[in-house]
Structure formats: C-alpha cells, structure tokens
Coordinates of C-alpha atoms (C1' of nucleotides) in Angstrom, one line a residue:
Chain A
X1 CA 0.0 0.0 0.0
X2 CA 1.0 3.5 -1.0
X3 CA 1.3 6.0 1.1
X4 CA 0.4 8.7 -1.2
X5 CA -2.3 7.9 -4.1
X6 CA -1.8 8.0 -7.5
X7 CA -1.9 11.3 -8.5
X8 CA -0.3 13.1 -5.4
X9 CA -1.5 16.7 -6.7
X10 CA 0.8 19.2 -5.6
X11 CA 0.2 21.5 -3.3
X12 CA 0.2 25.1 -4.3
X13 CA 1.7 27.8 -1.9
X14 CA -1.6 28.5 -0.1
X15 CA -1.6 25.1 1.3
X16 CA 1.5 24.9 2.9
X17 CA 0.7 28.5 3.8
X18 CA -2.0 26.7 6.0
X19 CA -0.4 23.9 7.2
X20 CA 2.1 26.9 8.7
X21 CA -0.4 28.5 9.7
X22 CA -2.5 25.6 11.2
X23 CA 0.8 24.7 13.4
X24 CA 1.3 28.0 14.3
X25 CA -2.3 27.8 15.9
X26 CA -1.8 24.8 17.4
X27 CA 1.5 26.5 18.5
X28 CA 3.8 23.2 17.1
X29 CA 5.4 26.0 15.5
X30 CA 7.1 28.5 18.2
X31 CA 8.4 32.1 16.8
X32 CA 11.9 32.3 16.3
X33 CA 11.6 28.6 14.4
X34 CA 14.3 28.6 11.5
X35 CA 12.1 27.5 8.0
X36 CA 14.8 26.0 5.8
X37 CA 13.7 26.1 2.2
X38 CA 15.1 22.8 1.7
X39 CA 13.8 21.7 4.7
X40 CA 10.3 22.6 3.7
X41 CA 10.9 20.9 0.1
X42 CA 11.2 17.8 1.7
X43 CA 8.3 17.8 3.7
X44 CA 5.7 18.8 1.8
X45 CA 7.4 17.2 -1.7
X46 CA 6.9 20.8 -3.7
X47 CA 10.2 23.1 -5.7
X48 CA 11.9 25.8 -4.1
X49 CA 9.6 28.1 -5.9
X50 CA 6.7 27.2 -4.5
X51 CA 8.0 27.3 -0.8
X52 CA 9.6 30.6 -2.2
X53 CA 6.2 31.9 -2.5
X54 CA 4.6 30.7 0.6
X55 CA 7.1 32.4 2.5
X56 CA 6.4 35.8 0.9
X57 CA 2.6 35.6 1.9
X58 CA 3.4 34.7 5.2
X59 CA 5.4 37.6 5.3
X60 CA 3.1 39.9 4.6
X61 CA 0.6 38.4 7.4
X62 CA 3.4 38.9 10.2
X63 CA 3.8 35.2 10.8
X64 CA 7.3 34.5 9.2
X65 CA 10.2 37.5 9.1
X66 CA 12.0 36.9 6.2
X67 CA 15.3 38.4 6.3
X68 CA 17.6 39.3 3.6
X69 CA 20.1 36.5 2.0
X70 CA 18.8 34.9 5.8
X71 CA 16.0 33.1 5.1
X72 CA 12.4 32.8 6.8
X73 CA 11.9 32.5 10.9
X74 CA 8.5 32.3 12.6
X75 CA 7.9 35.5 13.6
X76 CA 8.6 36.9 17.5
X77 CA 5.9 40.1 18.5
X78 CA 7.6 42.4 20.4
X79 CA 5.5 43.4 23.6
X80 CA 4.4 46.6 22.0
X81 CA 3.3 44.8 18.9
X82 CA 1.2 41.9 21.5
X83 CA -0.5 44.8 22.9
X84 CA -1.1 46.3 19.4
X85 CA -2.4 43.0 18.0
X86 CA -5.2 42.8 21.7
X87 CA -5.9 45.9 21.0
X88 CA -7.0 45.7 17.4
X89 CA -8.9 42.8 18.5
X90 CA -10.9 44.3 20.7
X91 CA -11.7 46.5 18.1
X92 CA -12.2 44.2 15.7
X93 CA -14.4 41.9 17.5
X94 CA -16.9 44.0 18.9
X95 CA -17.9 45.0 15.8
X96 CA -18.1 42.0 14.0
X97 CA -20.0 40.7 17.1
X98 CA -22.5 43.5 16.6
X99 CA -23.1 42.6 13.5
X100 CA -23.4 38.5 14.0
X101 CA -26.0 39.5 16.6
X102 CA -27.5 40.6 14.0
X103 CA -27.3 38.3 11.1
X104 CA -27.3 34.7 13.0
X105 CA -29.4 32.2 11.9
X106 CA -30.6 29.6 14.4
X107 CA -28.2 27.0 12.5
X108 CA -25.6 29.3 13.0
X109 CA -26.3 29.4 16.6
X110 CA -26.4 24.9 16.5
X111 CA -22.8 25.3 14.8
X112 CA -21.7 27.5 17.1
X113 CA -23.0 25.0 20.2
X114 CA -21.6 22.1 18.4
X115 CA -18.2 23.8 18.0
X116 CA -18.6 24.6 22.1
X117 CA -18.9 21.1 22.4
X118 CA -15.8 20.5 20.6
X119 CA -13.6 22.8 22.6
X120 CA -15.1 21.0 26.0
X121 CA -14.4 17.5 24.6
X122 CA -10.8 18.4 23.7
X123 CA -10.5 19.8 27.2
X124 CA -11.6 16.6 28.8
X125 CA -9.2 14.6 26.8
X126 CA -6.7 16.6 27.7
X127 CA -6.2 17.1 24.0
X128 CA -4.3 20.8 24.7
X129 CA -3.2 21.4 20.9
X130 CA -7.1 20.8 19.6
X131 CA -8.3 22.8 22.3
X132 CA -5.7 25.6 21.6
X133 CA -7.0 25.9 17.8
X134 CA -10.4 25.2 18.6
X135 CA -10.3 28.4 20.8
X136 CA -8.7 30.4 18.4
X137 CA -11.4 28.7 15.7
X138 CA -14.3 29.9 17.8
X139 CA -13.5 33.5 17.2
X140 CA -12.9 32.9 13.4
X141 CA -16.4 31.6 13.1
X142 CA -17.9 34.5 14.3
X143 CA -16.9 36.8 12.1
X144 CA -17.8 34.3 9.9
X145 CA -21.3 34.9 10.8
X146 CA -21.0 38.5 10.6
X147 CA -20.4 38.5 7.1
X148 CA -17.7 41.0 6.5
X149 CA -15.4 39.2 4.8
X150 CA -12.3 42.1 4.9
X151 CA -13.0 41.7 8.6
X152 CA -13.0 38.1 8.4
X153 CA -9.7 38.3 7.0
X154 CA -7.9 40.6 9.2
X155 CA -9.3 39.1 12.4
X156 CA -7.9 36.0 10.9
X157 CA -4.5 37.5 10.9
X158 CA -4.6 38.9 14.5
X159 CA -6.0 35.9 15.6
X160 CA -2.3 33.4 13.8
X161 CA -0.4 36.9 15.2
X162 CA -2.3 36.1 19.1
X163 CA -1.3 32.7 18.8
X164 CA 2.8 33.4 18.0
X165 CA 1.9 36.3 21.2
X166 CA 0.7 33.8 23.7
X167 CA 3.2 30.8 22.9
X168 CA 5.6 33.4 23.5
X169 CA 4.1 35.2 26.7
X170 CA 1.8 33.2 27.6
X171 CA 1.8 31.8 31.2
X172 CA 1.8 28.1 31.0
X173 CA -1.9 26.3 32.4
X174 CA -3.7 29.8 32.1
X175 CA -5.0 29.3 29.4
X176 CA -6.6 26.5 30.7
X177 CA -7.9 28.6 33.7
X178 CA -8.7 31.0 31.6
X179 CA -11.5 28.6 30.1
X180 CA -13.5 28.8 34.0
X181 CA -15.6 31.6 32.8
X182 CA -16.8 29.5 30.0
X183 CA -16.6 33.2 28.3
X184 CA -17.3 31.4 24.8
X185 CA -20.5 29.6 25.4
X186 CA -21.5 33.2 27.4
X187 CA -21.1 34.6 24.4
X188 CA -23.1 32.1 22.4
X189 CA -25.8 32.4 25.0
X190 CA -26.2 36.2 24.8
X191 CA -26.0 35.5 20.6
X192 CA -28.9 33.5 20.8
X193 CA -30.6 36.1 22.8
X194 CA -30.2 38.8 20.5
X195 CA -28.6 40.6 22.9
X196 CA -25.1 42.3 21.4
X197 CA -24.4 44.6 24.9
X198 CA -23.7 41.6 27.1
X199 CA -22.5 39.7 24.3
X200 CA -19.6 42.7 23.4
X201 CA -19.0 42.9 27.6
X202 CA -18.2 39.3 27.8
X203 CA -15.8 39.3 24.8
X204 CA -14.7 42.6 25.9
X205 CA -13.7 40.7 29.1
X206 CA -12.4 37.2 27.6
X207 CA -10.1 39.7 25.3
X208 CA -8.7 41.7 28.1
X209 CA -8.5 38.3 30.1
X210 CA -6.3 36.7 27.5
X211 CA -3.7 39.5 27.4
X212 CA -3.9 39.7 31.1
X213 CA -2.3 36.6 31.2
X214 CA 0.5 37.6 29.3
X215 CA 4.2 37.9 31.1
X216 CA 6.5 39.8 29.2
X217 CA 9.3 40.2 31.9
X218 CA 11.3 37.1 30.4
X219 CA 13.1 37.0 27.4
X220 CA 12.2 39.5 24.1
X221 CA 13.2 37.3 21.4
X222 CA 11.7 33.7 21.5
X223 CA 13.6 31.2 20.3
X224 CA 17.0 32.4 21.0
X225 CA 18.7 29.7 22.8
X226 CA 21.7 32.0 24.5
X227 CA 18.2 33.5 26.5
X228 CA 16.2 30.3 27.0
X229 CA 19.2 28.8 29.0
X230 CA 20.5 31.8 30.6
X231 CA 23.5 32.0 28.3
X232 CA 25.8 35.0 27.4
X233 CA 25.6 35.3 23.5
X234 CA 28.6 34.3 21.4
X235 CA 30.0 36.7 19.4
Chain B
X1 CA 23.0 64.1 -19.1
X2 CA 21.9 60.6 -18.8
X3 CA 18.2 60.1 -17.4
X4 CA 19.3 57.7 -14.7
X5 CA 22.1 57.8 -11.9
X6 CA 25.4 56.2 -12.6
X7 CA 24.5 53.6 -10.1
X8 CA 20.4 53.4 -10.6
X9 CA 19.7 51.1 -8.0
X10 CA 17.4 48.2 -9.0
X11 CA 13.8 48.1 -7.8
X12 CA 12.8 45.8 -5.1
X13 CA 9.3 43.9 -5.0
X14 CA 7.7 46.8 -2.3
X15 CA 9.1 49.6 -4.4
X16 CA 6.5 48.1 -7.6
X17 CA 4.0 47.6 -5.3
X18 CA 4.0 51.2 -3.9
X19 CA 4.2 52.6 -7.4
X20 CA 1.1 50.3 -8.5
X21 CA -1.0 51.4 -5.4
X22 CA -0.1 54.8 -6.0
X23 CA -1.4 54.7 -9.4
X24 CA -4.7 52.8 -8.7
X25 CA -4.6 56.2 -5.6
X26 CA -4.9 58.1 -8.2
X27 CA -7.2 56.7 -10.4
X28 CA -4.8 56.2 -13.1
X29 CA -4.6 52.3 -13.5
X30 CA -8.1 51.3 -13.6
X31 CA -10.0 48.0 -12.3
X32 CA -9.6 45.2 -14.9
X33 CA -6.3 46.4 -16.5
X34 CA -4.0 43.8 -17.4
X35 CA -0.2 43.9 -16.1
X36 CA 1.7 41.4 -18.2
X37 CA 4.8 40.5 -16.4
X38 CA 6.9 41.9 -19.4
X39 CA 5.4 45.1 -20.0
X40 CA 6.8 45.7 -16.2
X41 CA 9.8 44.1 -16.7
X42 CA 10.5 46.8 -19.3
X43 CA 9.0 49.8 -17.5
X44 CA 11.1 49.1 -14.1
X45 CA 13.7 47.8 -15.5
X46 CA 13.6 44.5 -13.0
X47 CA 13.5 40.9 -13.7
X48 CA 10.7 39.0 -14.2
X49 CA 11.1 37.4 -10.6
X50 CA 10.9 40.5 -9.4
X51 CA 7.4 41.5 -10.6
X52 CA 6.2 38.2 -10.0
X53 CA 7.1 38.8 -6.1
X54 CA 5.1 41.8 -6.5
X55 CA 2.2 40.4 -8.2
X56 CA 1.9 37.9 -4.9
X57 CA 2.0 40.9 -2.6
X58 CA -0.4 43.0 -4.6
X59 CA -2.9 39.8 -4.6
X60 CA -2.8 39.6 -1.5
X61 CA -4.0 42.7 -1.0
X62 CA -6.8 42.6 -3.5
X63 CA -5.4 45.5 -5.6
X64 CA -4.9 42.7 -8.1
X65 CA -6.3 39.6 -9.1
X66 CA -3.7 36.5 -10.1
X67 CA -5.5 34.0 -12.5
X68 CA -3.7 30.8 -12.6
X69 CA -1.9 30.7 -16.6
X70 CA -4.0 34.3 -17.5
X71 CA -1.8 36.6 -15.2
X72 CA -2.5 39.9 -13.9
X73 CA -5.4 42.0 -13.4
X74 CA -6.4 44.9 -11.6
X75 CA -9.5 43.7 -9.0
X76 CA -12.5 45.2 -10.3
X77 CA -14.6 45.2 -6.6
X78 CA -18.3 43.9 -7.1
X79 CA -20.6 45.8 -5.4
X80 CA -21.2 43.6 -2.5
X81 CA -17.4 43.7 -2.0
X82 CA -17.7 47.1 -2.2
X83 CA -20.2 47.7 0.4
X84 CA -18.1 45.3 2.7
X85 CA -15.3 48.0 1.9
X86 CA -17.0 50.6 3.3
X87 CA -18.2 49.1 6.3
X88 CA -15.0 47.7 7.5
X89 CA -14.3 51.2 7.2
X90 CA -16.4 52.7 8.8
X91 CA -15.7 50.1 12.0
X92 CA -12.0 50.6 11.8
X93 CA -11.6 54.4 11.5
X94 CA -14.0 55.1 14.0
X95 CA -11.9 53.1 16.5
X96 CA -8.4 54.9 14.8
X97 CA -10.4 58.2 14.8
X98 CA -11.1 57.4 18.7
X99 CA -7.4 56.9 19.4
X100 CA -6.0 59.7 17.0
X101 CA -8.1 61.7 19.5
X102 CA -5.8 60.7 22.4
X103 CA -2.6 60.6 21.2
X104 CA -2.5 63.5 18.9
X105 CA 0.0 65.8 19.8
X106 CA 0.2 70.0 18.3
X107 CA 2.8 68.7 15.8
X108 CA 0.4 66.2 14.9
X109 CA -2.6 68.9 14.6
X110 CA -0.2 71.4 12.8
X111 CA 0.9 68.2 9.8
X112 CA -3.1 67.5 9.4
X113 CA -3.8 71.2 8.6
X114 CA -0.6 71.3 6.3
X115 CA -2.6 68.2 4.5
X116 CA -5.7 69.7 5.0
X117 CA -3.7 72.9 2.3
X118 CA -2.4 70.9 0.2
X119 CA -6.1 69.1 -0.3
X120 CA -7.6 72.8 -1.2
X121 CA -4.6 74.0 -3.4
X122 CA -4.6 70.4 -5.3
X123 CA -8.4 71.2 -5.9
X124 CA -8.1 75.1 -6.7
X125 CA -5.5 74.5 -9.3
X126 CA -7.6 71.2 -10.4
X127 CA -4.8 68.9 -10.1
X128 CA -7.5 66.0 -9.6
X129 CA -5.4 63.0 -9.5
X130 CA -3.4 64.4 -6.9
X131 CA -6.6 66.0 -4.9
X132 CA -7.5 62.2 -4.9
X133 CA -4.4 60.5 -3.6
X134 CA -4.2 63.4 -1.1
X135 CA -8.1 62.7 0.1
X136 CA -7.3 58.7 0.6
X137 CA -4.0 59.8 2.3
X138 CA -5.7 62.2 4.9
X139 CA -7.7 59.3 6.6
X140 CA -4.4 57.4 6.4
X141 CA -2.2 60.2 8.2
X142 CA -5.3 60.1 10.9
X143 CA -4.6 56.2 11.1
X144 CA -0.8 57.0 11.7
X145 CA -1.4 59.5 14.8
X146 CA -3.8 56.3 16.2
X147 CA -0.4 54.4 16.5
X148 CA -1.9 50.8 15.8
X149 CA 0.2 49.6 13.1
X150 CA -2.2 46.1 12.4
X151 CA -5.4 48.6 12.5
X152 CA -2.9 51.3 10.0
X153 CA -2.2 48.4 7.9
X154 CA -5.7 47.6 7.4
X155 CA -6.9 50.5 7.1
X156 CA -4.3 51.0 4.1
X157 CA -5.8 48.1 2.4
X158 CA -9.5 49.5 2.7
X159 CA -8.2 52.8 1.0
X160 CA -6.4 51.5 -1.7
X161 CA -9.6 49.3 -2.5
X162 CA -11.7 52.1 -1.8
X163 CA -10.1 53.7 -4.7
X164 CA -10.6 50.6 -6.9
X165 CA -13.8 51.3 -5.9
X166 CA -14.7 54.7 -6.6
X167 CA -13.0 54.5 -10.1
X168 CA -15.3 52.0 -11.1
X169 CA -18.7 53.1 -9.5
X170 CA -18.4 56.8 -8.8
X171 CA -20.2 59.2 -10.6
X172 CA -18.0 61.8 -12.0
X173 CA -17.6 65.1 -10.6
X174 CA -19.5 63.9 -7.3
X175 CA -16.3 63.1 -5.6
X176 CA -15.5 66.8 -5.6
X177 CA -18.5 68.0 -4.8
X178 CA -18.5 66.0 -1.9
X179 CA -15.6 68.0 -0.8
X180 CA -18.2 71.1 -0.2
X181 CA -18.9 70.3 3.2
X182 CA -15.1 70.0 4.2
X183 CA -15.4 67.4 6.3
X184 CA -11.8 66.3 6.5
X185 CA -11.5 70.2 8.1
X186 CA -14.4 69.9 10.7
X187 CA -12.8 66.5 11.9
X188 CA -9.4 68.2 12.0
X189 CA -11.3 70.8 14.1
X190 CA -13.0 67.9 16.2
X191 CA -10.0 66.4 16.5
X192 CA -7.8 69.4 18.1
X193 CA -10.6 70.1 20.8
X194 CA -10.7 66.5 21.7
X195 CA -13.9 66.1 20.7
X196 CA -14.2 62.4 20.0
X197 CA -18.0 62.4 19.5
X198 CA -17.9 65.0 16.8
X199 CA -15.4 64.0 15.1
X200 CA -16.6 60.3 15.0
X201 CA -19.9 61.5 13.7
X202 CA -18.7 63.8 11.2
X203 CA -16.2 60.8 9.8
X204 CA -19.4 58.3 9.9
X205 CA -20.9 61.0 7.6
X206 CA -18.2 61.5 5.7
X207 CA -18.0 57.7 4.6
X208 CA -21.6 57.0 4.1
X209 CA -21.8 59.7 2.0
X210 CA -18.8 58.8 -0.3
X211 CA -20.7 55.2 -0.2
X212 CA -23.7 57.0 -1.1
X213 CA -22.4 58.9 -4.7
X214 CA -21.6 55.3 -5.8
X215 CA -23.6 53.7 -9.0
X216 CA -23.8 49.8 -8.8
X217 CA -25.9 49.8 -11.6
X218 CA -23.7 50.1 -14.6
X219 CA -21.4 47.5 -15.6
X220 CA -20.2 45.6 -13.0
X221 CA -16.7 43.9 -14.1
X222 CA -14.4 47.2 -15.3
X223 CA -12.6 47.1 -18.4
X224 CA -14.9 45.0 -19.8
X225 CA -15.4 46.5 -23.5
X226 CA -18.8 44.5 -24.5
X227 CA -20.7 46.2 -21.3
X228 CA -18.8 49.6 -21.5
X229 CA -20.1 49.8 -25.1
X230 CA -23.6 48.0 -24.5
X231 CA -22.4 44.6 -26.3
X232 CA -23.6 41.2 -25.7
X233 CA -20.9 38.9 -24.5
X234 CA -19.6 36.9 -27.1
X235 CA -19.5 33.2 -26.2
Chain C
dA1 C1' 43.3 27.5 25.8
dG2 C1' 41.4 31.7 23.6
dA3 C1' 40.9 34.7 20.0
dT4 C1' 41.4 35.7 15.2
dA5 C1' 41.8 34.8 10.4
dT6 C1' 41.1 31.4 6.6
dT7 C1' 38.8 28.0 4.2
dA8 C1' 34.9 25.0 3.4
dA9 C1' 30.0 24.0 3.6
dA10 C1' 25.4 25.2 3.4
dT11 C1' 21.8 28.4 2.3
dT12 C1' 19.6 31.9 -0.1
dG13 C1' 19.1 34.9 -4.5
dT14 C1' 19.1 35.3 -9.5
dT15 C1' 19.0 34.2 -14.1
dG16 C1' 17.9 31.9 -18.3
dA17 C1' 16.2 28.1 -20.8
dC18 C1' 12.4 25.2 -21.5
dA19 C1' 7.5 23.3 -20.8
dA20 C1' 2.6 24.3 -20.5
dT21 C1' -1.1 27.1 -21.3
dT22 C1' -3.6 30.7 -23.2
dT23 C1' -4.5 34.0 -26.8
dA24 C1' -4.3 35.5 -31.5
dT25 C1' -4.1 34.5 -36.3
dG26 C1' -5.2 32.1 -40.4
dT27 C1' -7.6 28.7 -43.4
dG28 C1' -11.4 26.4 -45.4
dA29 C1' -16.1 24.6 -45.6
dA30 C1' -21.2 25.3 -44.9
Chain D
dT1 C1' -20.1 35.9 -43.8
dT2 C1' -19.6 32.9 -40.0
dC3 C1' -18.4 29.0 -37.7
dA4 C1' -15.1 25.5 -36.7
dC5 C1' -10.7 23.9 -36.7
dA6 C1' -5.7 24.1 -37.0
dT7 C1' -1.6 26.7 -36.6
dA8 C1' 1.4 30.2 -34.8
dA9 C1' 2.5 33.7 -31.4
dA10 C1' 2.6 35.3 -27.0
dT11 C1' 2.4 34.8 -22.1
dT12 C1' 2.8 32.4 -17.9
dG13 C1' 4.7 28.4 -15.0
dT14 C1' 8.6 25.5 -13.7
dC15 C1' 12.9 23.9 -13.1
dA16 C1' 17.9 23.6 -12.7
dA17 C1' 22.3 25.6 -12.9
dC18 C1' 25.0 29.3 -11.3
dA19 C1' 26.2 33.5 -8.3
dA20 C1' 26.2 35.7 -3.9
dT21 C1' 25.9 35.5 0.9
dT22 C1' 25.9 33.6 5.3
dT23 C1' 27.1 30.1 8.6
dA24 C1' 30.0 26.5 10.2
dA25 C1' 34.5 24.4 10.5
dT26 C1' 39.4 24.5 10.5
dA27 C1' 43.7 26.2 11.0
dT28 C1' 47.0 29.7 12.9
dC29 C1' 49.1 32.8 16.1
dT30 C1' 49.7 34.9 20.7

DNA sequence: AGATATTAAATTGTTGACAATTTATGTGAA
DNA sequence: TTCACATAAATTGTCAACAATTTAATATCT
C-alpha cells in the first residue's frame, strides 16, 4: 500500500501556507523557528519556488520575518506589537459581534454550540493542541457569521499573530484557567438572545483576560537559545 | 546628461508595489487592467522574478487579481465587496479616529492642517489626481497618529480598495462635490478640541456619503469592453 | 586555551532556458 | 459571412544551474 495515491497533486503555496499557519495555531510551531527552504521541500514534496512563494505571503501576514540572504523564521511580537495585536482585536471583535448578533441564523447558533462542544471534549481529553486551535477557531467563526469578509480576514491575521503572542508570553496552564468563565458559550448564550451589549461585555472581558495573562518580563526574542538557557551570547 | 544615476539602483518587490498602489490612488490604472509580467519588466527595468514577487503581494492585497496561466489584473470590486469595503471602514476608522483623538499631539494637529492645504490648493489648481491620492491619504495620516500599526495596515488596504472602488462606480464630478462640506476640516477641528464624539460623527458621515455617490448599476466587471459599449458577450 | 583569520559547507538569491497554457491568427467549408 | 478547426505567437509556469551571501568548521598565532 502506498502512502500517497496515485496522483499526489501538488500542493500550491496557499496550502503549505495553511499547514504553517494551522501549526502555528496549534502552537507546534514556536516564533523564532528557522524555516529552511530545503527543509520545507522535503516535507511537503513541492520546488523551491513554491515554498519561495509561501514564505512571501506569510510575510506579509506577520507570521514568518523573512530576512535578507537569511532566510524565513517564525515571527517573534515584540511586547508593544502583542498589545497592538489585543488591541486591534478588541476593536475588531466588537464590531463583528455586533453585526453577527445581528445576522445569526438559528443554524448558526447549532454550529456554534456544536463547536462549544468541541472545545469542551478536547478539554476533557486533555487534548491541549485541539483545544488551543479550537479556541482560536471559535472567534474565526464569528466573524464568519457577521459577514464582512475584509473583517473576516484581518481578524484571521490577528487571531495566527495572538497565537505566536501567547506561545511566546503566555503563562503556561492559564489558558486552561482562563477557560473557567466558559466566556465562549457566554457569548453564544447572549448571541442566541439577541442581545449584542452583554455579548460585546463578555468578549470585551475574555479579550482583556487573555492579554492579562501575558508575562512579558522574560526573554524578548523567542527562540533564541543564549536567552532560553540563561547564556551570554557568542560573538 | 543621462536620465538615470550612474548607479540606478534596481527596484525591489515593495518599491512596484508602492508605485502600483499609487497609481490605482490616483485613479490612473483602472480595475480590470491587465499587467503582463513583461510590460513591467520593461517599464522598471527588473526581472521577471521581481514582478512576479510583486504580483503575490499585490494579490494579496486585493489590488490585483492572479488567475492561474492568465496573469494579472487589476481587481475590479463587485458591489457587494464594495459595500463590505466601506463598512470595514467605517468600524476601523471610528476606532483609529477614537485613538488619534488621544494621542495626537500639536505637531500632529499642525501636519493634518498642512494636508488639510495641500487638499484645497490640489483642488483650486484642479490637479484632480493628486486631490484624490491626497483625500485617501488624509484618513491614512489620521490612522498614523492612532499608532496601531495592524489597524494602519488595514486601514491601508480598505483605502487603496476604496479607490478601486470609486473609479469604477463613482459618478464623475460627485467626488468633488463631496468636498463642499469639508469634512476632512471639521474632523481636524474635532480632532484638536478633543472632541471624540464629533469627530466620529462627522467621519461616519463623511463615509456613508462617499458610499452614497456610488452607482452599482452600470457594468459591474471594469474594463470589460462588450458592457462599456452596451455589447452582448460573445460566447 | 582563547581569540582571530582562513577555508569549506550550506543556504539563499538570481538568471535563463524550456515546458505548459492561453490567446491570437489564419484557413477552409457550410 | 460565420463558424469550426488548425496553426502560430505570446504569455505564464517550472525547473535547474549558477552566483552571492551567510554560517560552520578548521587552522593559525599569541
């Protein structure tokens, strides 16, 4: 048996563009991460080109810095950047939850409770990196509903940026605690209800709650050995 | 005296994409042109690599539109992307216009009315294209003072579609006319007084109206020759 | 050893030739 | 003429070889 079938159709740049993106979310990929074009090749069985091109969108969304004659890294938010990113969301969010209030059908609402579900079953299983996207997932599918898709698109962006933010910041098992409000499903709740005040408090909240959590006393630069290990830099 | 410098450094990928968003700033590349990778090559005197990096950028932007073996094309914006434009607007620069409010300092006040000059001299000595890359870039300059670069960035998108926009459903000579009520000077004024409310309300205002002057209901796909001139499509 | 300079390896950047596809042109029959 | 089909031109997509740069390794000197 095969591993691959017949055809094996390549995969074009926005593909691997997601899987980056999807590891990013599931924070497999931490910021500072050296991408190899060779390296890349390999793995996903496409030409320089194509990885060539990948790396250039990715660029442009902040999740890889791509650095002259250096190559590509996962990118590393500065502080000031992490509280730029929250604070755009916050923005961002409450007016794309304004307008989902307004626009959600009573199978949106079942989707959303189903993708609830979800998140509470990856929980239980102790199944962290599902849980992590899930989360991040939840607030995708909102805008969804609000049917703006420029909005869609940038909160998409802030929401791969949050991810690099809190891999990097993020205090380990809050995230988890963070979860004890159930702020998601009381968002869902207040959806259902038509009523877009609470519903922008409580993701007003679960925002601010988020970046709350953040510590940004320990290193700058993720990824940078020398720092992680307490050690003076070489040259 | 030779046109260029002895050195005449070559053009990177972000310098063709600033030239191309200038020009569709000022109206003078129009939705559905086609950019053929050699007829770039030539202008900016850059490889073909190069203006296929810029082509991915610009795509990614929705200033152009990248058919897979057809190259090239300026987006032409359908109206329902086109009202999704101007809504993500409106969101987004009411929260920059909120935050320009706090931060902007005198020297800040004192560049604005310096635009705010240039705006009326461009349109006394009806230098239109440069009146209109001046108007996008006021709201732009506000962004800037706001100090969120992810909301900046955004915004920067939504104006250079905006543009795309108004060049393919605006009603000529309404743009301008639009001008009479000098908004961009009573949120300047708004602005300097602290006046948060008024100066939301007047850019609110100022959006819907520019939203209002458009014309959906002539041809929808720009450049298209067989709708310009009343034709039936051929196959 | 420790630091510095030199050489080798690895990685990225660029170019040009060739393949694949689309578009334009031309020819002939109904 | 007009449609269909075949051919030619033009344009885009891909790949591999080469150049430029960075990184690692080695050698050399104090």
């Amino acid at each position: 048996m095969k591993h691959e079938g017949p055809k094996a159709q390549a995969l074009t740049e926005e593909d691997i563009c997601q899987r980056v993106r999807d590891s990013v979310l599931e924070q497999r990929l931490a910021p500072g991460t050296k991408l190899t074009e060779e390296s890349l090749c390999g793995v996903f069985g496409v030409g320089r080109t194509t990885v060539r091109r990948a790396f250039l969108l990715l660029s442009r969304d902040n999740i890889v810095e791509l650095q002259r004659n250096k190559g590509a890294v996962i990118a590393s938010p500065s502080p000031d950047e992490a509280r730029q990113v929250f604070e755009a969301r916050r923005t961002v969010e409450a007016a794309l939850l304004a307008r989902a209030t307004e626009n959600a059908s009573e199978a949106d609402i079942a989707q959303l409770r189903a993708h609830l579900a979800k998140e509470k079953d990856a929980l239980s299983t102790a199944d962290i990196a599902r849980w992590i996207r899930l989360t991040g997932e939840f607030h995708l599918h909102l805008a969804k509903i609000a049917g703006n898709d420029p909005l869609f698109q940038f909160l998409e962006q802030l929401v791969f940026r949050s991810s690099l933010i809190i891999t990097l910041y993020g205090r380990h098992g809050r995230a988890a605690h963070s979860c004890k409000g159930d702020e998601h499903t009381r968002i869902v709740d207040a959806l259902e209800t038509g009523d877009s005040t609470t519903a922008n408090k409580v993701m007003a909240e679960h925002l601010s709650e988020i970046e709350s959590t953040l510590n940004f006393d320990r290193s700058a630069a993720g990824g940078d050995l020398h720092q992680i290990f307490g050690m003076a830099h070489a040259s």
